[in-house]
Structures are given as structure tokens and as C-alpha cells.
Coordinates of C-alpha atoms and ligand atoms in Angstrom, one line a residue:
X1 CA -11.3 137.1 46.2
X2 CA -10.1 134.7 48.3
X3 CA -7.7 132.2 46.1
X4 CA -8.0 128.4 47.1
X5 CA -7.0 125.5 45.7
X6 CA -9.7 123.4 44.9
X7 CA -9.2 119.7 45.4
X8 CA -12.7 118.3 45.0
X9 CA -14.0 119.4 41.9
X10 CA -17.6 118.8 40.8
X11 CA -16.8 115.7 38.6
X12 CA -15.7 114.0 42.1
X13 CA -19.4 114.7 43.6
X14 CA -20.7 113.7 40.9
X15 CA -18.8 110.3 40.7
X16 CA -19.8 109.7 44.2
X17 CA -23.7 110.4 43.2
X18 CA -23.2 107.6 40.3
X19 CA -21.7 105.8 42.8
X20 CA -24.7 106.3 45.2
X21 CA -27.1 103.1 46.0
X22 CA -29.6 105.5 47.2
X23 CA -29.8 107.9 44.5
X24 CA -33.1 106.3 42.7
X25 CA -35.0 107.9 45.8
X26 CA -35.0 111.3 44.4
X27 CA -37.4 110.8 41.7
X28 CA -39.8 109.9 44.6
X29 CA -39.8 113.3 45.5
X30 CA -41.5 116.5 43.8
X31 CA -39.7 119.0 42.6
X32 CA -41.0 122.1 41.5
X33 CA -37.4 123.9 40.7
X34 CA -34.4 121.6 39.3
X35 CA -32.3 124.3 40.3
X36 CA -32.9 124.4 43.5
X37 CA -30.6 123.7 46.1
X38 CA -32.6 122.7 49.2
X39 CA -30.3 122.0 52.3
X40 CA -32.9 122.3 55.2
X41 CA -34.9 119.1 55.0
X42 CA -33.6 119.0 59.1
X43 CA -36.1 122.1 59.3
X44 CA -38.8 120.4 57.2
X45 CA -38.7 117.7 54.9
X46 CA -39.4 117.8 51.1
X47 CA -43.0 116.5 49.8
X48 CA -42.7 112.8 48.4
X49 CA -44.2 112.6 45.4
X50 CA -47.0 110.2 46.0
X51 CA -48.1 112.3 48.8
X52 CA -50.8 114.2 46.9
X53 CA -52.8 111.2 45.1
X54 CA -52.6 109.7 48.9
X55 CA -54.5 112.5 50.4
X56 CA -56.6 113.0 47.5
X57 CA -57.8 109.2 48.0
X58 CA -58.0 110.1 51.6
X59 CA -60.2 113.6 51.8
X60 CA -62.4 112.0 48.9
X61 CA -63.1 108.5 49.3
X62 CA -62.7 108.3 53.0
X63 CA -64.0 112.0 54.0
X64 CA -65.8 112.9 51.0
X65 CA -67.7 109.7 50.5
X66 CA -66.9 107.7 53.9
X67 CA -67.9 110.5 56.4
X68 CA -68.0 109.6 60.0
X69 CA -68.2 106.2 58.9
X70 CA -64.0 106.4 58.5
X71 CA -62.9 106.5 61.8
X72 CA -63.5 102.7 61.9
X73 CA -60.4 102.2 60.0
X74 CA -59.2 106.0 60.8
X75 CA -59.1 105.0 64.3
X76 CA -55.6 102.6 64.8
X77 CA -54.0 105.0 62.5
X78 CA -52.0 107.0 65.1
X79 CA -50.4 103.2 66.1
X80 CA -50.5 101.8 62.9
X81 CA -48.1 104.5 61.7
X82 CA -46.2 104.6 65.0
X83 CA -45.6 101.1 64.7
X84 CA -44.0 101.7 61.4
X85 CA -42.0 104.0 62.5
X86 CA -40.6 102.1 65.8
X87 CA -39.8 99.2 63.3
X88 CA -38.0 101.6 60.3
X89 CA -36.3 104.3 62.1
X90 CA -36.6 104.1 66.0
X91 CA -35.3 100.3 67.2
X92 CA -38.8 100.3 69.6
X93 CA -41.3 96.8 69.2
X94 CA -45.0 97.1 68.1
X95 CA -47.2 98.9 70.2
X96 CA -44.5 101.2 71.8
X97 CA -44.8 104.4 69.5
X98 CA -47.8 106.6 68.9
X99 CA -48.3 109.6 66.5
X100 CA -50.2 112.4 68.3
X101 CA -50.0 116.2 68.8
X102 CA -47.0 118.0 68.5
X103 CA -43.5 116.9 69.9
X104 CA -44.3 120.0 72.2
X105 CA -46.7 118.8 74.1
X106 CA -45.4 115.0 73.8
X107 CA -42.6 116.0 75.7
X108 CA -45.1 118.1 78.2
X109 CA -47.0 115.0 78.9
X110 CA -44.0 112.6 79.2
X111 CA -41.7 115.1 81.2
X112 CA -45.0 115.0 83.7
X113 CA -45.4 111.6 83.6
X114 CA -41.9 110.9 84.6
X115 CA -41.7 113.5 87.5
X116 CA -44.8 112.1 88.8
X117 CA -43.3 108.6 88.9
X118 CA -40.5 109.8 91.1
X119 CA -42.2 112.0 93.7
X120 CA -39.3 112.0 95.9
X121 CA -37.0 113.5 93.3
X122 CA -37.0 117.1 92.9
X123 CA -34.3 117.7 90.2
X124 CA -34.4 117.9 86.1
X125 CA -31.5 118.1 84.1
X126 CA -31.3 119.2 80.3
X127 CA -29.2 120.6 78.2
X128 CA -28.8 124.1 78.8
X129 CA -28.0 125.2 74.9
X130 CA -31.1 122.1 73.7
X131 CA -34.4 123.6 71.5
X132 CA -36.5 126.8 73.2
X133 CA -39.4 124.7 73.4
X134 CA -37.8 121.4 75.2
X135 CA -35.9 124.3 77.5
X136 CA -39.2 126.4 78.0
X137 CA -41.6 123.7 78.3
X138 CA -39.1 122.2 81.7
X139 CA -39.1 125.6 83.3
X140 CA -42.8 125.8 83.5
X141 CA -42.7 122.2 84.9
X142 CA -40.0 123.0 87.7
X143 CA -41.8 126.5 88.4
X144 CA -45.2 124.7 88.7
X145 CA -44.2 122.3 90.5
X146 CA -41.0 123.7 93.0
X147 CA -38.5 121.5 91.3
X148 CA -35.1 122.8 90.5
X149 CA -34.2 122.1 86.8
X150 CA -30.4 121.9 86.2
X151 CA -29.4 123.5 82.7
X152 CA -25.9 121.5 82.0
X153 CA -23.4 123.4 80.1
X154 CA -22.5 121.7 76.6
X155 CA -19.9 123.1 74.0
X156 CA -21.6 125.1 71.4
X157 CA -19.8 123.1 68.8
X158 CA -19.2 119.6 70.5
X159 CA -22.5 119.2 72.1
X160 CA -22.9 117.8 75.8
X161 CA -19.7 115.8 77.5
X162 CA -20.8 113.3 78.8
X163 CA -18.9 113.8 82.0
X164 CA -20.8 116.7 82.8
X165 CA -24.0 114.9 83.0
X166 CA -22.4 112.0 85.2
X167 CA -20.7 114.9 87.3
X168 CA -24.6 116.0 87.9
X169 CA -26.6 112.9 88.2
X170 CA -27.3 112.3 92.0
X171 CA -30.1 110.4 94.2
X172 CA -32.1 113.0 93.7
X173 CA -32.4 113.2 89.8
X174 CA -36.2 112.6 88.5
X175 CA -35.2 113.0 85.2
X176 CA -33.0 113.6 82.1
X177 CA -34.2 115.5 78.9
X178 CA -31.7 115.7 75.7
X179 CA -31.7 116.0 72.1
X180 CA -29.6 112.7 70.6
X181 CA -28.9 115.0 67.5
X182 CA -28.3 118.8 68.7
X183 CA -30.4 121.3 66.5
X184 CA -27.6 123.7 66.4
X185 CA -24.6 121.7 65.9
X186 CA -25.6 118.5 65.1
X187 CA -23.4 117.3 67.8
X188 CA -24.7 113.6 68.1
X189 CA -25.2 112.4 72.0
X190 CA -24.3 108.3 73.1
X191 CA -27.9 107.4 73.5
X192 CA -26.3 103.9 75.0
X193 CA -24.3 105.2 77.5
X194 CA -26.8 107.9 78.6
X195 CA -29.2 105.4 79.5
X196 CA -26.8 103.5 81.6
X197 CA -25.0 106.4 82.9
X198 CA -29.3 107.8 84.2
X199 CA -30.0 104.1 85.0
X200 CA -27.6 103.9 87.7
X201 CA -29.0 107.0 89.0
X202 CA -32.1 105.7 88.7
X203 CA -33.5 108.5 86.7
X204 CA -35.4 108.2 83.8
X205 CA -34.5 109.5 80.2
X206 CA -36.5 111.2 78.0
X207 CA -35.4 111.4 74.4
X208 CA -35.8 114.7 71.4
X209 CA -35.3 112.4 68.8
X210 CA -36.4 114.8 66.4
X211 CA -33.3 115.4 64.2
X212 CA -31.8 112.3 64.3
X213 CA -35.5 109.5 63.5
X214 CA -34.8 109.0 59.8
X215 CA -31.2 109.5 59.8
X216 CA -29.7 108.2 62.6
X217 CA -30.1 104.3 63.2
X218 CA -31.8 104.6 66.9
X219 CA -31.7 101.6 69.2
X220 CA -34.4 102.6 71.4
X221 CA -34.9 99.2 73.1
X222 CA -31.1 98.0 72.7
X223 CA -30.1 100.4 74.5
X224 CA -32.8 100.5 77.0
X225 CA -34.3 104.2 76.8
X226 CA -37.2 105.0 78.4
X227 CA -39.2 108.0 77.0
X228 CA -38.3 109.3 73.5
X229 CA -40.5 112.2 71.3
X230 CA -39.7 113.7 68.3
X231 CA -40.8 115.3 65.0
X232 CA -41.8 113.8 61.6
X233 CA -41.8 116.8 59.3
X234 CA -38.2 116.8 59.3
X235 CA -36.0 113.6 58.1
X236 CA -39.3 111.8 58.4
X237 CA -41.0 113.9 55.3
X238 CA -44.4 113.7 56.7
X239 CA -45.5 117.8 55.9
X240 CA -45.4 121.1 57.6
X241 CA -47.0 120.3 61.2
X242 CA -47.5 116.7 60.7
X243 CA -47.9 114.7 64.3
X244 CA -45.3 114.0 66.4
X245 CA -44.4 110.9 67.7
X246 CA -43.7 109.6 71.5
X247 CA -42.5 106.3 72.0
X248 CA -42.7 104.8 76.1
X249 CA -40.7 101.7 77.1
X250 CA -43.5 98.8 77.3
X251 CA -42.5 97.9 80.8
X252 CA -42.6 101.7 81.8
X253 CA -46.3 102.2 80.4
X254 CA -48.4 100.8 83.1
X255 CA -46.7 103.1 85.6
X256 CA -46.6 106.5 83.6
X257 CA -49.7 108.7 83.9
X258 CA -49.6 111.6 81.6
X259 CA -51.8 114.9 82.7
X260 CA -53.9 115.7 79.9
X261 CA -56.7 113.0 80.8
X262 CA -58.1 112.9 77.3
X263 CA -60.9 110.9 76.0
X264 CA -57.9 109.2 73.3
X265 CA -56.2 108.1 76.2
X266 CA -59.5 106.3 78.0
X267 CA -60.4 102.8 78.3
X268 CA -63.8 101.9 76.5
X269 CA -63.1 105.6 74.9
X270 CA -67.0 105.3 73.5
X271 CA -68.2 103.6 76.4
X272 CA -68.3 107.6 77.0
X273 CA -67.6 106.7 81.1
X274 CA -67.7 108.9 83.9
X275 CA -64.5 109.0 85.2
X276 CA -61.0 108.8 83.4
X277 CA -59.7 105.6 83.2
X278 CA -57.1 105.5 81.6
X279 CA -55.4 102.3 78.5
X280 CA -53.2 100.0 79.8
X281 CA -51.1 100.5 76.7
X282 CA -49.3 103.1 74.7
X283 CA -52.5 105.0 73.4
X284 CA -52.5 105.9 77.4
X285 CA -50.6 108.6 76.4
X286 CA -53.2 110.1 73.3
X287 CA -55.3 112.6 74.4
X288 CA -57.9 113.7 71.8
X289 CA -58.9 113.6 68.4
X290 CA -55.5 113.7 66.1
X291 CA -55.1 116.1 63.1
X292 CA -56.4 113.2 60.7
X293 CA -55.0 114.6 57.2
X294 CA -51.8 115.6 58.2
X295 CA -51.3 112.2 59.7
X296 CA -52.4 110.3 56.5
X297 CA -49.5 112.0 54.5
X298 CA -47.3 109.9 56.9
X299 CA -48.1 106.8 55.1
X300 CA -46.8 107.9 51.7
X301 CA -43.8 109.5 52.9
X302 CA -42.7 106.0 55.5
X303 CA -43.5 104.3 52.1
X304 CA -40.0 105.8 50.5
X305 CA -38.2 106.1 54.2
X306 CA -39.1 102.4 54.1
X307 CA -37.0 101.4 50.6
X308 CA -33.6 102.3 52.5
X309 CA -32.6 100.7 55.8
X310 CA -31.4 103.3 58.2
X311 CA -27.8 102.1 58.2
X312 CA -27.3 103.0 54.5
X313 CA -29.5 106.2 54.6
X314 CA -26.7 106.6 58.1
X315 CA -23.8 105.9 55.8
X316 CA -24.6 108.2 53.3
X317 CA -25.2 110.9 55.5
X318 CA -22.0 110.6 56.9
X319 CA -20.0 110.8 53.3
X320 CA -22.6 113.7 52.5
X321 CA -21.7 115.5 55.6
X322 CA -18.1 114.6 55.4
X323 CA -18.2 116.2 51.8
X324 CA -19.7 119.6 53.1
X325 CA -16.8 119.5 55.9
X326 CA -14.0 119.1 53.5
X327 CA -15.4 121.9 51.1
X328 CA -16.2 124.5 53.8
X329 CA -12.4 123.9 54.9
X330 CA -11.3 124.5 51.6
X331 CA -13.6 127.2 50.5
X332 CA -15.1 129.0 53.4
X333 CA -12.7 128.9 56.4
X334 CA -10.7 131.4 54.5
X335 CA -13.3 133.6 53.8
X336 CA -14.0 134.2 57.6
X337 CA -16.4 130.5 58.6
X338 CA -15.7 128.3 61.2
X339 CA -17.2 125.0 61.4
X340 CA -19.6 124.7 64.2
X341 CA -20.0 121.4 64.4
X342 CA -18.1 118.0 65.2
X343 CA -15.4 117.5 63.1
X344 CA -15.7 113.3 63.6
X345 CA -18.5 112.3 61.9
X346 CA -19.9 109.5 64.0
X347 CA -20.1 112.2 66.5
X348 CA -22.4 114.1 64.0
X349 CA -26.1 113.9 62.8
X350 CA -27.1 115.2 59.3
X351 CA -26.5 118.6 59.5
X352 CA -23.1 121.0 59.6
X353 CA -23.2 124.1 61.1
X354 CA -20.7 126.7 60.1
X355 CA -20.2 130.2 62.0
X356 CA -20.2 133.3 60.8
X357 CA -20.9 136.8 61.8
X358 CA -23.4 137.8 58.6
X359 CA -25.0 134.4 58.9
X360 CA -27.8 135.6 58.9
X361 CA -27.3 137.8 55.7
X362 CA -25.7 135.3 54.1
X363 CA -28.9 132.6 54.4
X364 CA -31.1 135.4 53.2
X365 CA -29.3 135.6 49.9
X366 CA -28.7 132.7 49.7
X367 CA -32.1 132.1 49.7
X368 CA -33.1 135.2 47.3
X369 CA -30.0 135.4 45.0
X370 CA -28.3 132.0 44.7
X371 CA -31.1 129.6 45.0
X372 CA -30.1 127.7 47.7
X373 CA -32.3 127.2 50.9
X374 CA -30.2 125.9 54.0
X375 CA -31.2 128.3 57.3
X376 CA -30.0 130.9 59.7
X377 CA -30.1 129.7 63.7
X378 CA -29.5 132.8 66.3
X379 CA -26.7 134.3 66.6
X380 CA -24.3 133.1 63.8
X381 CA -25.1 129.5 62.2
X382 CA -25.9 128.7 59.1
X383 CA -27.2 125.1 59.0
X384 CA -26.4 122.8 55.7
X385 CA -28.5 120.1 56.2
X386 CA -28.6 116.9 54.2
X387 CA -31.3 114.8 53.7
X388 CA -29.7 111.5 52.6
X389 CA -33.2 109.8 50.7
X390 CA -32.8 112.8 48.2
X391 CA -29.4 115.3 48.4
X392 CA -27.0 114.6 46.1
X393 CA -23.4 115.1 46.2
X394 CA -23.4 117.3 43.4
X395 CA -26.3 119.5 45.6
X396 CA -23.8 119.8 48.6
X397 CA -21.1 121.0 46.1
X398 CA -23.3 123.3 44.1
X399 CA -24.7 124.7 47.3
X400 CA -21.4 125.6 49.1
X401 CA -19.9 126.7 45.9
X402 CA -22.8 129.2 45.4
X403 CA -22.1 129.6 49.4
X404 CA -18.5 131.1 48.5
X405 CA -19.1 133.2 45.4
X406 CA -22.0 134.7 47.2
X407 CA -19.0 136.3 49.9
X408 CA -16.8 137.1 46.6
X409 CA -19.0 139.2 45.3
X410 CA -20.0 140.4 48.6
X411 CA -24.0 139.4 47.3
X412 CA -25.2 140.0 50.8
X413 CA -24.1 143.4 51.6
X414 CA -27.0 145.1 50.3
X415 CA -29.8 142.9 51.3
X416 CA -33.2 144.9 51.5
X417 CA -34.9 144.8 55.2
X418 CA -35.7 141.4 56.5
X419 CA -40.1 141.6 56.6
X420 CA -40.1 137.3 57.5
X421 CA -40.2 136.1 61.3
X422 CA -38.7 133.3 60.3
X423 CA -35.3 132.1 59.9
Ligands
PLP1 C1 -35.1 119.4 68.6 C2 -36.5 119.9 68.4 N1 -37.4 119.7 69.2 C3 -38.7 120.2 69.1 C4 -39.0 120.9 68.0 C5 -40.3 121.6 67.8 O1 -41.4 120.9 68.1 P1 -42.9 121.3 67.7 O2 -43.2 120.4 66.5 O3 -43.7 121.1 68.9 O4 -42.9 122.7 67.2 C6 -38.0 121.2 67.0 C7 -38.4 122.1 65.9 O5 -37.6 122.3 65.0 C8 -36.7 120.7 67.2 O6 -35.7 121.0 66.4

């Protein structure tokens, strides 16, 4: 037993959730298990609660009863939401974002679309430590096409210096991918400055917005970015798999060709034409028929983003975050954890990392023993995300006080054989 003296006792988190302008939004959400502790709504959001009527009303009235006949109105939906989104959480005008297909293959058909604009560039740059999928999906693209992607070096706790990208941008830069908000570390990127820093390469920017839409007020357009994709089933709440949304500059659109010539992306789409022609807007970038349920439960969950601007939701993420700090260096540096993330917050997203060498033990049970669900990330984080529409104070302090008796009474020492694939 590690002894500590404990400066922020629970009757200060819970002054600061009585304190909290926000804290009428948790009822919006269901909850099966008041005791739960859920730190990972950066992995997938919690369900709101009027998300089950909504899709009720949508499989019945307009499947059940509408059939076919609902694509009239089902049709504008991927914009409709988009739109909603650009306006709420994103800083983008009407008619720049779209919901469709997974942020996967949103940033497949953007990257393409970008190095395709700039045939006489043959260099990507990224992030070298950003998410598999952003790093795997740019290596086929360079080995497809002969281009040389550039993985930059960025501290595993600080995120990328911005240096290093200006020491690598050149004449013969095509394009820039990066995370704003870094799914390890949280480390939280200068979208702003970025932009300029590309600009005056004259290399385009493509955004992962995916931890940071929802939590992070993003200035798409005032700070002139590009390209941006990004996920809403995590701070955006919209369900396990829910579409993901790109967003493309208007002025950019016109020039930007993605490669997966889909009938969603045609002109006269049931004019059913002969060759592709494709929109002169952002539905240019569709592609076919979207997964209509799982976008529908966007509506109700942009209906409770929508009750908080993003700068408070931002604000109380920060004194959320700021709160998990302060305990892990009270509690958990001692007993062998080392924060992982930035220590200033407006260098920071919505999550804290903290380093350990049985992190993965320890987010196992905490899961199975203490009630607490944050996650493990290869080889030694555990990731406390907070969700600012519903984590209390009081859950943060609860959670990382569960966190440090779990290593007093060494609770994760005799774990039985992990059978899950995922962390
Ligand atoms: C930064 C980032 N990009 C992309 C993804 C995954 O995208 P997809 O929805 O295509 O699986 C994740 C998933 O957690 C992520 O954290």
C-alpha cells in the first residue's frame, strides 16, 4: 500500500458536478448499471436515450409501412445530417459534410482524390505513430501508385511537433494526413497552423477528426482545411458502426474526383446513365446506398450534442481531464503510472493516457472486478476517456480511485486467460 495524501476528496468532484451547467444531459442518456463507470465513450459513445423510440418510428412507419416509398425523404438524409454536424461540431457551411461509409474508406477516397489533384507530387506525409487504418490505408496508396509516403516521427506522449512537419514539407508534397486529436495520447495537433504551414507548400490537408468532432470546437473553414473525415460513434454517440463523415472545402469540390465511381455519387443518379458522371457538389464523394438505420440513430443522438455549444462541452472537458491528471499524480504515479499524455490541457483532447507495464491487466479488471470500463491500447496505455455531455466528476474520481485500489490489492495478478480480440 502505497500511502498518499489525498487532496481532492470526493465531496470536491462532487461540488464541481453541482457546479456543472452541463450536468442535466446525463438523464438523456440510458443507463442500464448506475454503477457503472464508463470512461471510453472516445472508443464508442453511450446510447442516448431517445435513440430507440427514434428507430422504432423509423423501421416501422418508414420501413414497415413506407417501404420503398421512403427513400423520398430517406434520400437527403446523409446531407441533412452532415449539415448538422458541419454547423454543431465541425465549423464547415451547409452542403460541405456528408455521412457515408466508414471513416476507412472516407479517407481511401479523399487521400485518392487529393493525390490525383497533384499528379506531379509524389510524396505523402502522416504521422508515423497515427491509427492502423489511416497508416495502412496510405501504404497501399503509395505502393499502388509508386509514391513515397513519409511516416514523421511524433513523441509518444506529446504528439507531432510541428517543426517536424515544416522540416518535411517540400515542392514535392501531395499531401498531409493527421489526426487533430491523437488516439493514443490525446495529444491535440494546431489545425490553424497546419493548414498554413501545408498551404505554403501547396499541399493539401486531410483531416482524422474522429476523436476530437463533438469535443473539440473545430474551425474547419476558419482555419481553411481542406479535406477532413472522421467517426460518429465516438464523441458523436451515433451507435456501434454508425457512418462516418467527410467534409471537402466547397471551393475544393469541383476539382476532387474520388475513385469509387458509385451510383450515390452520379448526376441524375436515376436517370440510370451510361457513363459516370459525376455531382458537382459534396454527394460527389457518396458512393452507394448508405447503411440507412444506423444513420437514422444520428438524428437523436445530434439532438442532445445540439443542447450544448461545443465551447462549453470544450471547457468541461478540459476541467474533466484536468481532474483525472491531478488524481493520477496523486494516486497512480506512485504506484508505478506515468502519464502519457500532454500535461497542458489545451494541448489535449478528451482523453488521458497513463502508462503502465500491466495495462493491459489492469483494464481487464478493471473491467471484470471494479466496474469500470476505460480501454487498453498496445503496448502499455490505458485510456480514461471523458465524454463531457454525460461523465461526471464524481465518475472520474470514482473510476481512478477504483483504478488505485485495484493495484493495492494487486486485483489483477490473477486474471484468468484473456478469450476477447478486443481491447
Ligand atoms: C483516429 C481514428 N481513425 C479511424 C478509426 C476507425 O475508423 P473505422 O470506423 O473505419 O473503423 C478510428 C477508430 O477508433 C480512430 O480512432
Amino acid at each position: 500500500m502505497v500511502a498518499t495524501a489525498v487532496t481532492v476528496n470526493r465531496a470536491v468532484a462532487e461540488g464541481m458536478d453541482a457546479a456543472d451547467p452541463l450536468r442535466g444531459l446525463r438523464r438523456l442518456f440510458f443507463r442500464a448499471d448506475p454503477q457503472l463507470i464508463y470512461l471510453d465513450g472516445n472508443s464508442l459513445g453511450p446510447l442516448p436515450a431517445a435513440t430507440r423510440d427514434y428507430l422504432d418510428d423509423v423501421m416501422l412507419d418508414g420501413w414497415g409501412a413506407g417501404l420503398v416509398r421512403s427513400w423520398e425523404t430517406w434520400i437527403d438524409w446523409s446531407r441533412r445530417l452532415g449539415d448538422r454536424i458541419a454547423a454543431h461540431a465541425l465549423g464547415a457551411a451547409p452542403g460541405e459534410v456528408a455521412l457515408s461509409d466508414s471513416t476507412s474508406v472516407n479517407l481511401y477516397k479523399l487521400a485518392a482524390a487529393a493525390l490525383d489533384a497533384a499528379p506531379g507530387r509524389r510524396t505523402i506525409l502522416a504521422d508515423a505513430d497515427d491509427f492502423p487504418t489511416n497508416r495502412y490505408i496510405l501504404q497501399g496508396l503509395a505502393d499502388q501508385r509508386g509514391l513515397t509516403l513519409i511516416p514523421l516521427r511524433s513523441d509518444p506522449s506529446l504528439g507531432l511537433g510541428l517543426d517536424t512537419l515544416r522540416d518535411a514539407l517540400g515542392s514535392d508534397v501531395a499531401l498531409v494526413v493527421l489526426s487533430l486529436v491523437s488516439y493514443r495520447s490525446g495529444a491535440l495537433l494546431d489545425m490553424a497552423e497546419v493548414n498554413a504551414a501545408a498551404a505554403r507548400a501547396g499541399a493539401l490537408v486531410l483531416w482524422d477528426l474522429s476523436h476530437a468532432a463533438g469535443v473539440i470546437p473545430v474551425r474547419l473553414n476558419a482555419s481553411r482545411a481542406d479535406l477532413a473525415v472522421g467517426a460518429t460513434y465516438k464523441y458523436l454517440n451515433g451507435g456501434p458502426g454508425s457512418p462516418a463523415f467527410l467534409y471537402v472545402r466547397g471551393e475544393l469540390q469541383h476539382q476532387l474526383r474520388q475513385p469509387i465511381w458509385g451510383w450515390f455519387g452520379q448526376r441524375d443518379q436515376f436517370q440510370m446513365g451510361e457513363r459516370y458522371s459525376p455531382r458537382d457538389d459534396i454527394d460527389r464523394f457518396l458512393a452507394g446506398t448508405p447503411p440507412l438505420l444506423s444513420m437514422a440513430a444520428l438524428g437523436p443522438a445530434l439532438d442532445v450534442l445540439e443542447q450544448a455549444p461545443v465551447t462549453e462541452l470544450r471547457d468541461k472537458s478540459v476541467r474533466l481531464t484536468e481532474l483525472a491528471v491531478r488524481l493520477a499524480d496523486e494516486w497512480l504515479m506512485p504506484r508505478g503510472f506515468r502519464l502519457a499524455s500532454p500535461r497542458d490541457p489545451a494541448r489535449r483532447g478528451s482523453h488521458v493516457s497513463l502508462a503502465h507495464p500491466q495495462a493491459s491487466l489492469l483494464s481487464r479488471a478493471l473491467r471484470s472486478r471494479m466496474n469500470v470500463v476505460c480501454d487498453f491500447r498496445a503496448p502499455d496505455l490505458l485510456r480514461i476517456g471523458t465524454t463531457p455531455l454525460y461523465t461526471s466528476f464524481t465518475d472520474v474520481w470514482d473510476g481512478l480511485d477504483r483504478l488505485r485500489r485495484l493495484v493495492d490489492d494487486r486485483g489483477h495478478e490473477n486474471l484468468p486467460e484473456a478469450t476477447s480480440r478486443v481491447t
